[in-house]
Tab-separated table of C-alpha atoms and ligand atoms in Angstrom:
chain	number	residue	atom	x	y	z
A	27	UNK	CA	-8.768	7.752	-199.865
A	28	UNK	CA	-11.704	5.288	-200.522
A	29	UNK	CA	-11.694	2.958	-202.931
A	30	UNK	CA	-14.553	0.934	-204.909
A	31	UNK	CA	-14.085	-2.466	-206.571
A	32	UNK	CA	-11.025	-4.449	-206.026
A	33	UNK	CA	-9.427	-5.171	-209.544
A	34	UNK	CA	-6.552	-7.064	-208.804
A	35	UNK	CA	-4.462	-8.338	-205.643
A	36	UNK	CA	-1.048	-9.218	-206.518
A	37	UNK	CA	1.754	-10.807	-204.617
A	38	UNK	CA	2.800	-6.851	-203.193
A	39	UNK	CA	0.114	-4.652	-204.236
A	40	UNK	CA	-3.756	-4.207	-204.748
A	41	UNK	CA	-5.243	-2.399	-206.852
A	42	UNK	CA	-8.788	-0.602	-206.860
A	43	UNK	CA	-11.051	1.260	-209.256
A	44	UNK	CA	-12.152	4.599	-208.191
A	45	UNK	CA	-15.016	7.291	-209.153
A	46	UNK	CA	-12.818	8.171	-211.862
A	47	UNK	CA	-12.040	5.708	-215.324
A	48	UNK	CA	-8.941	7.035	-215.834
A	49	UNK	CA	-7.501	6.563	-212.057
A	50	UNK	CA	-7.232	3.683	-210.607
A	51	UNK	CA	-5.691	3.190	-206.236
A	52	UNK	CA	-2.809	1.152	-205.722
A	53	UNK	CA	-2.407	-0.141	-202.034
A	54	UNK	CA	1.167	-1.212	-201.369
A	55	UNK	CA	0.700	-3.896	-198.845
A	56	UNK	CA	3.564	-5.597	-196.676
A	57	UNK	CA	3.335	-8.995	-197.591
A	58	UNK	CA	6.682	-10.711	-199.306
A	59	UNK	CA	7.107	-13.405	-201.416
A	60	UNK	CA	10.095	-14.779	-203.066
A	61	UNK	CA	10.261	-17.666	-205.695
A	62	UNK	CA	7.242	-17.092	-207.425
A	63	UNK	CA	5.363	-17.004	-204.103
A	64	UNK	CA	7.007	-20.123	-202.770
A	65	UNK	CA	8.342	-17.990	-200.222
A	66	UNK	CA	6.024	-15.891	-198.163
A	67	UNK	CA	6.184	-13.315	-195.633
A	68	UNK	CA	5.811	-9.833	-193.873
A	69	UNK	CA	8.445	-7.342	-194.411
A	70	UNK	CA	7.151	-4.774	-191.505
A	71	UNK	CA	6.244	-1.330	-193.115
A	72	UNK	CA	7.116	-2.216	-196.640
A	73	UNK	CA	4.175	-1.037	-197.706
A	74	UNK	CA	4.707	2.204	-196.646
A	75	UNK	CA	8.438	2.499	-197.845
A	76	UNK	CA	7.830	1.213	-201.263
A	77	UNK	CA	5.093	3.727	-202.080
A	78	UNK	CA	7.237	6.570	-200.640
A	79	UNK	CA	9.821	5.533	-202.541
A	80	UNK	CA	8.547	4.604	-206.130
A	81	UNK	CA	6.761	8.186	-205.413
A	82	UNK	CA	9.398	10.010	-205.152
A	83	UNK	CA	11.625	8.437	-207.761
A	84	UNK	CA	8.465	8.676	-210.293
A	85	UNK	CA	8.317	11.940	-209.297
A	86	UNK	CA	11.785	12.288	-210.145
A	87	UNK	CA	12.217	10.742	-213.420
A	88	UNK	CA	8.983	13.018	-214.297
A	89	UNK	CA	11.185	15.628	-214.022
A	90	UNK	CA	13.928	13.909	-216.369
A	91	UNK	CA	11.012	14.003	-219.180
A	92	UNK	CA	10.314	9.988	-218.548
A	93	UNK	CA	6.649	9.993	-218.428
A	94	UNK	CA	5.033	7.659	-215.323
A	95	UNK	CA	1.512	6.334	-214.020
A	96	UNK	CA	1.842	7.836	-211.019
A	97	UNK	CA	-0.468	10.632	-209.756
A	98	UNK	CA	0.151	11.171	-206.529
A	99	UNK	CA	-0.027	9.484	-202.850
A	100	UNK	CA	-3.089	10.234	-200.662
A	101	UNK	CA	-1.817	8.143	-198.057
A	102	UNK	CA	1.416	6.807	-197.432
A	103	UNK	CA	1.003	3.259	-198.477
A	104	UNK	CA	-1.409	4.033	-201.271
A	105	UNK	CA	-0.620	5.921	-204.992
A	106	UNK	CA	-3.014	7.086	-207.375
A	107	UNK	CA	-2.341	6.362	-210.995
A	108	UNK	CA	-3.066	6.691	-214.624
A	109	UNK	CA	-5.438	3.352	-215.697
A	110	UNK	CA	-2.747	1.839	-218.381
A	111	UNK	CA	-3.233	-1.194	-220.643
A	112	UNK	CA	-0.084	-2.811	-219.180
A	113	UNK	CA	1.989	-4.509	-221.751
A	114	UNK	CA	2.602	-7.849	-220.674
A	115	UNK	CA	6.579	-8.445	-220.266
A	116	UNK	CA	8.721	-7.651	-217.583
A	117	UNK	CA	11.909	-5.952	-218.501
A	118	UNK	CA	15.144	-6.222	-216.358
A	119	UNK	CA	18.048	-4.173	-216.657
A	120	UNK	CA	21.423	-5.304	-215.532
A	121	UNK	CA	24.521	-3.400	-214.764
A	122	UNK	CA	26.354	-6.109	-212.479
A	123	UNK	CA	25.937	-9.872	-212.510
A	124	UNK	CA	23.724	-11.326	-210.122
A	125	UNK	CA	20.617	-13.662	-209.830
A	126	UNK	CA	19.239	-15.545	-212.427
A	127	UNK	CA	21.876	-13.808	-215.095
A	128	UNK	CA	24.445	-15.780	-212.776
A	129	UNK	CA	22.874	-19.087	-212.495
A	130	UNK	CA	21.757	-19.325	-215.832
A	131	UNK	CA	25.065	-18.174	-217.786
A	132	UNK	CA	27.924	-19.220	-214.535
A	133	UNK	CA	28.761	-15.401	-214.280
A	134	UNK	CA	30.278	-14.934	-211.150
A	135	UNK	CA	28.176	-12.408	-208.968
A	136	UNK	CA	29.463	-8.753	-209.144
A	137	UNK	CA	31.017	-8.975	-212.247
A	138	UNK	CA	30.479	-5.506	-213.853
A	139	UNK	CA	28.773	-5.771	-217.088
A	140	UNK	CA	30.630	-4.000	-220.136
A	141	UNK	CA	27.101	-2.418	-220.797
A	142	UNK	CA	23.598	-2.511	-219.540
A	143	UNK	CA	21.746	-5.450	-220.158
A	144	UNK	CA	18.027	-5.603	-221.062
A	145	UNK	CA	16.200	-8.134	-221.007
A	146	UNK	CA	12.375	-9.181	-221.216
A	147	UNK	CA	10.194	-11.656	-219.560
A	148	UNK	CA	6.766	-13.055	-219.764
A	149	UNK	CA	4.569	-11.599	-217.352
A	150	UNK	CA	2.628	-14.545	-216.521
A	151	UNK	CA	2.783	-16.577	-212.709
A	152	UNK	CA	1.461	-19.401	-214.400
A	153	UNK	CA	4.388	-19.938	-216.172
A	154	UNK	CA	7.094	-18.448	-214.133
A	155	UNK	CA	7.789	-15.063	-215.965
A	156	UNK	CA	10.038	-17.065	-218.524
A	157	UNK	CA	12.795	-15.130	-219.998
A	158	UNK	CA	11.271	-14.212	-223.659
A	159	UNK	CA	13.321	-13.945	-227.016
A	160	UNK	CA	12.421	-11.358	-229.388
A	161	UNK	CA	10.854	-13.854	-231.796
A	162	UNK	CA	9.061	-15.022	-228.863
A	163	UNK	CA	7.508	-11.531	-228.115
A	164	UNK	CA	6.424	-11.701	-231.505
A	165	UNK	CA	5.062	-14.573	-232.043
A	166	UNK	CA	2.530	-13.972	-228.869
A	167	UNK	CA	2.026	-10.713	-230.432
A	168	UNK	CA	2.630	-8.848	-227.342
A	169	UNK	CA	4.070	-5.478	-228.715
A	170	UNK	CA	4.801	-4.676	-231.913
A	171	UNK	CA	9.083	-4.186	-233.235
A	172	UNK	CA	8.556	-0.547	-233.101
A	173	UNK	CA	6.918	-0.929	-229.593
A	174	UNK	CA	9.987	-2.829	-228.504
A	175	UNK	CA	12.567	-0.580	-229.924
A	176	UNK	CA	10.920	2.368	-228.104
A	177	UNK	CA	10.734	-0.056	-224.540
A	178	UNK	CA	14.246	-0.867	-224.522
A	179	UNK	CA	15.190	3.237	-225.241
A	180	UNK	CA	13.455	4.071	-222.381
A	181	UNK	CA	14.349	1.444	-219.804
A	182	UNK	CA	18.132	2.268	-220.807
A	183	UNK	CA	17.462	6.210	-220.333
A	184	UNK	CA	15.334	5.153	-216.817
A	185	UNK	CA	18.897	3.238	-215.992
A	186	UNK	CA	21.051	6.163	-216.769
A	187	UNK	CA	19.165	8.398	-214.640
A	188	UNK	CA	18.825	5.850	-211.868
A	189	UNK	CA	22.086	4.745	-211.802
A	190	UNK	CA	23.508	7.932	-211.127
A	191	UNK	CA	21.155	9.103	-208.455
A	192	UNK	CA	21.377	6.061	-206.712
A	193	UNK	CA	25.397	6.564	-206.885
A	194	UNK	CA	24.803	10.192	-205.065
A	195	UNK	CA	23.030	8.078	-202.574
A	196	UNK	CA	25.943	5.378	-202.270
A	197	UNK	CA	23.725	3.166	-203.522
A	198	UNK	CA	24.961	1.029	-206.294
A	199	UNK	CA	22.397	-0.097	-209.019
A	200	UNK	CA	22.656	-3.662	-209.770
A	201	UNK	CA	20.205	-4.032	-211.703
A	202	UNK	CA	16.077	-3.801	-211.184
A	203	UNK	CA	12.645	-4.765	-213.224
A	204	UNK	CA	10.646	-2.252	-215.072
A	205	UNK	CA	6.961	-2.236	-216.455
A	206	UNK	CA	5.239	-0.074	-218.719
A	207	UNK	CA	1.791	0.680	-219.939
A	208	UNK	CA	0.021	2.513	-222.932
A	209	UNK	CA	-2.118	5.135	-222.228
A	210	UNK	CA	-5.382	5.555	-223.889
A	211	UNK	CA	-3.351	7.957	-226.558
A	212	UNK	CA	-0.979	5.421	-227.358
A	213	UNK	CA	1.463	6.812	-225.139
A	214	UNK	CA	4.559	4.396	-223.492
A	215	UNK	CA	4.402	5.338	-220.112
A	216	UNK	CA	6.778	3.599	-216.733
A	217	UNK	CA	4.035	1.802	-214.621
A	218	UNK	CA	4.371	-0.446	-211.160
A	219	UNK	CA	7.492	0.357	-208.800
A	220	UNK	CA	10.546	0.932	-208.407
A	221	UNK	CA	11.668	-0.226	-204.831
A	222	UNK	CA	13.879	-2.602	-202.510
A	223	UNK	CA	11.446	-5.513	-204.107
A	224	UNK	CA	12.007	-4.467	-207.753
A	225	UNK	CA	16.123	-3.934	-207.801
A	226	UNK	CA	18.877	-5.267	-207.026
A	227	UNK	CA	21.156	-2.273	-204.278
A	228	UNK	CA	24.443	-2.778	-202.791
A	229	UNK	CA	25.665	-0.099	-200.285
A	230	UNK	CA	28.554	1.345	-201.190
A	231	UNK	CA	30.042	1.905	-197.915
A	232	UNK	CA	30.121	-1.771	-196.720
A	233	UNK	CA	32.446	-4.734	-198.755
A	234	UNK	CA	31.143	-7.508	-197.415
A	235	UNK	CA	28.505	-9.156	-199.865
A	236	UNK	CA	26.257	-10.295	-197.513
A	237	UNK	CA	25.924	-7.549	-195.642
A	238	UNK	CA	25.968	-4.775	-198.043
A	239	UNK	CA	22.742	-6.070	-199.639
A	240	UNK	CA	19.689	-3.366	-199.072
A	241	UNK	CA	17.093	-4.983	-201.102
A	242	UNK	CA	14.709	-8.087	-201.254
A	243	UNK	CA	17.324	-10.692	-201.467
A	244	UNK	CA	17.747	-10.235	-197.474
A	245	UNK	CA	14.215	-11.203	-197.404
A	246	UNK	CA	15.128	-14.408	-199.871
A	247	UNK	CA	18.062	-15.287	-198.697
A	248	UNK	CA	17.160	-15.201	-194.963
A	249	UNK	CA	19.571	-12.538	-194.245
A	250	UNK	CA	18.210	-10.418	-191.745
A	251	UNK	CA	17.591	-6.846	-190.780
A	252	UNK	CA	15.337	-6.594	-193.709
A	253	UNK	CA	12.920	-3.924	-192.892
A	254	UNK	CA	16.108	-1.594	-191.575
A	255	UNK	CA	17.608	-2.095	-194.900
A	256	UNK	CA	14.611	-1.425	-196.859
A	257	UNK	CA	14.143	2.173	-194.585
A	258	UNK	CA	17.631	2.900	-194.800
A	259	UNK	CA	16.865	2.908	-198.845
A	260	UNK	CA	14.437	5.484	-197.943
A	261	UNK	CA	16.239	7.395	-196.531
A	262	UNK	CA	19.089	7.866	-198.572
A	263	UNK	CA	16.709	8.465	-201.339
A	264	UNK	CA	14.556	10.728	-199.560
A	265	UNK	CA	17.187	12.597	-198.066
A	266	UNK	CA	19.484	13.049	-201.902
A	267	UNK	CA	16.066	14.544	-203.457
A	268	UNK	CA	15.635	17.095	-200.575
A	269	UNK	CA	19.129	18.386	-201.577
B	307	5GP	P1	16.556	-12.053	-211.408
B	307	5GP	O1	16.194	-12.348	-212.837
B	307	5GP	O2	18.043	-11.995	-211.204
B	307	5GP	O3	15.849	-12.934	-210.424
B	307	5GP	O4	16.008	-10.565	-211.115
B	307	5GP	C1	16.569	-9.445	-211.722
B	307	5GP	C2	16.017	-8.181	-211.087
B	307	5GP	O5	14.657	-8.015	-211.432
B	307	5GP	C3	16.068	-8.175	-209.558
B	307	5GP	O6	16.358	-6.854	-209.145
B	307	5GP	C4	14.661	-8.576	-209.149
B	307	5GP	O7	14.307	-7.997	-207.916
B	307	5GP	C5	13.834	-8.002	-210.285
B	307	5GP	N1	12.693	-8.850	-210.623
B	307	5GP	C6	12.566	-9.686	-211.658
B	307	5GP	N2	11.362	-10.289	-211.667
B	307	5GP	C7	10.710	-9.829	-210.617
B	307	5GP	C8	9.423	-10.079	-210.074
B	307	5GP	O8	8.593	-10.842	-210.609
B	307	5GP	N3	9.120	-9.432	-208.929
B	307	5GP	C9	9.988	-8.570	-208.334
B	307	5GP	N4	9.619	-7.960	-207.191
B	307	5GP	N5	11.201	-8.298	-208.825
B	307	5GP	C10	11.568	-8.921	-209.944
């Protein structure tokens, strides 16, 4: 697939215009970073993985009526998708305590949650992505109440759906970041990833917390075996959707 003019290069991802307005090429590259890119590195053939599988869970939650960006995947690290104003806050969804939620509140990690958390942040690296209040959102005007109310329905239908396929996969969902984007209809649509970078996944079949982590925290944590975790996400996920 060739692209034209370089738009953006994030921390995981760059992102190109094409012939066409309404498309835009996202190139999932394999560079890591961890702390708000105080940590960097190369997670080998993350690129790859993260594409495959934010295209086939896209593809998926398509089918569950939860409209996405995504188009398709000419390559296997690269995924065409709808050209989105992207609405600028970072939502998280939490299931289990872990993370920030635990060193900011002294939850102890792997407490289960008596429901799904949301929360929102400020997409913004100059600041940190600070956690945002709903005054907050609205008094930088970044979506409206109604906007909000419809954000937080559909990231807690995204984390039904994802729960309980990763579940089938033995994968428990800890929790994971969303972002949307309005199309030029005014449509909400689910935008960026979903991958090993973007949640939080404990294998079910192992007890022991450090090793049954099969996400980015091996990466920022220095755990090790980080690029065989990350593929055996793949598989699992790859392999439940063929069934
Ligand atoms: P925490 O707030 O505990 O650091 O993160 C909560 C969840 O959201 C984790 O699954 C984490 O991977 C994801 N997350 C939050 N912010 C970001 C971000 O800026 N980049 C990435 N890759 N994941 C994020």
């Amino acid at each position: 697939m060739s692209e034209t003019e370089k738009l953006y290069e994030g921390k995981a991802k760059i992102l190109y215009a094409t012939a066409d307005p309404a498309i835009l090429l996202t190139v999932y590259k394999d560079d890591a970073t961890a702390f708000n890119a105080q940590k960097r590195g190369q997670i080998r053939g993350k690129g790859e993985i993260n594409c495959q599988i934010t295209a086939a869970l896209f593809k998926w939650l398509s089918s569950k009526d939860i409209a996405t960006h995504y188009i398709d995947s000419p390559e296997p690290n690269q995924m065409r998708v709808k050209a989105l104003t992207i609405v600028p806050i970072e939502v998280v969804i939490r299931n289990i305590a872990a993370g920030s939620l635990c060193r900011q509140t002294g939850l102890p990690t792997g407490q289960i949650l008596p429901s799904p958390l949301v929360e929102y942040y400020y997409k913004s690296d100059e600041l940190g992505d600070p956690l945002l209040t709903r005054d907050r959102i609205f008094l930088l005007n970044l979506v409206t109440p109604q906007r909000l109310a419809e954000i937080e329905d559909l990231a807690r239908k995204i984390n039904q759906n994802l729960q309980s396929f990763f579940a089938e996969c033995k994968i428990t969902l800890v929790d994971f970041k969303l972002e949307f984007g309005i199309d030029a209809q005014g449509n909400l649509l689910l935008a960026d990833e979903i991958s090993p970078d973007t949640c939080r996944l404990w294998d079910q079949e192992k007890s022991d917390p450090r090793s049954r982590v099969m996400d980015k925290d091996r990466f920022r944590q220095d755990l090790g075996q980080v690029e065989s975790a990350y593929q055996e996400v793949q598989r699992r996920v790859l392999e439940q959707l063929e069934q």
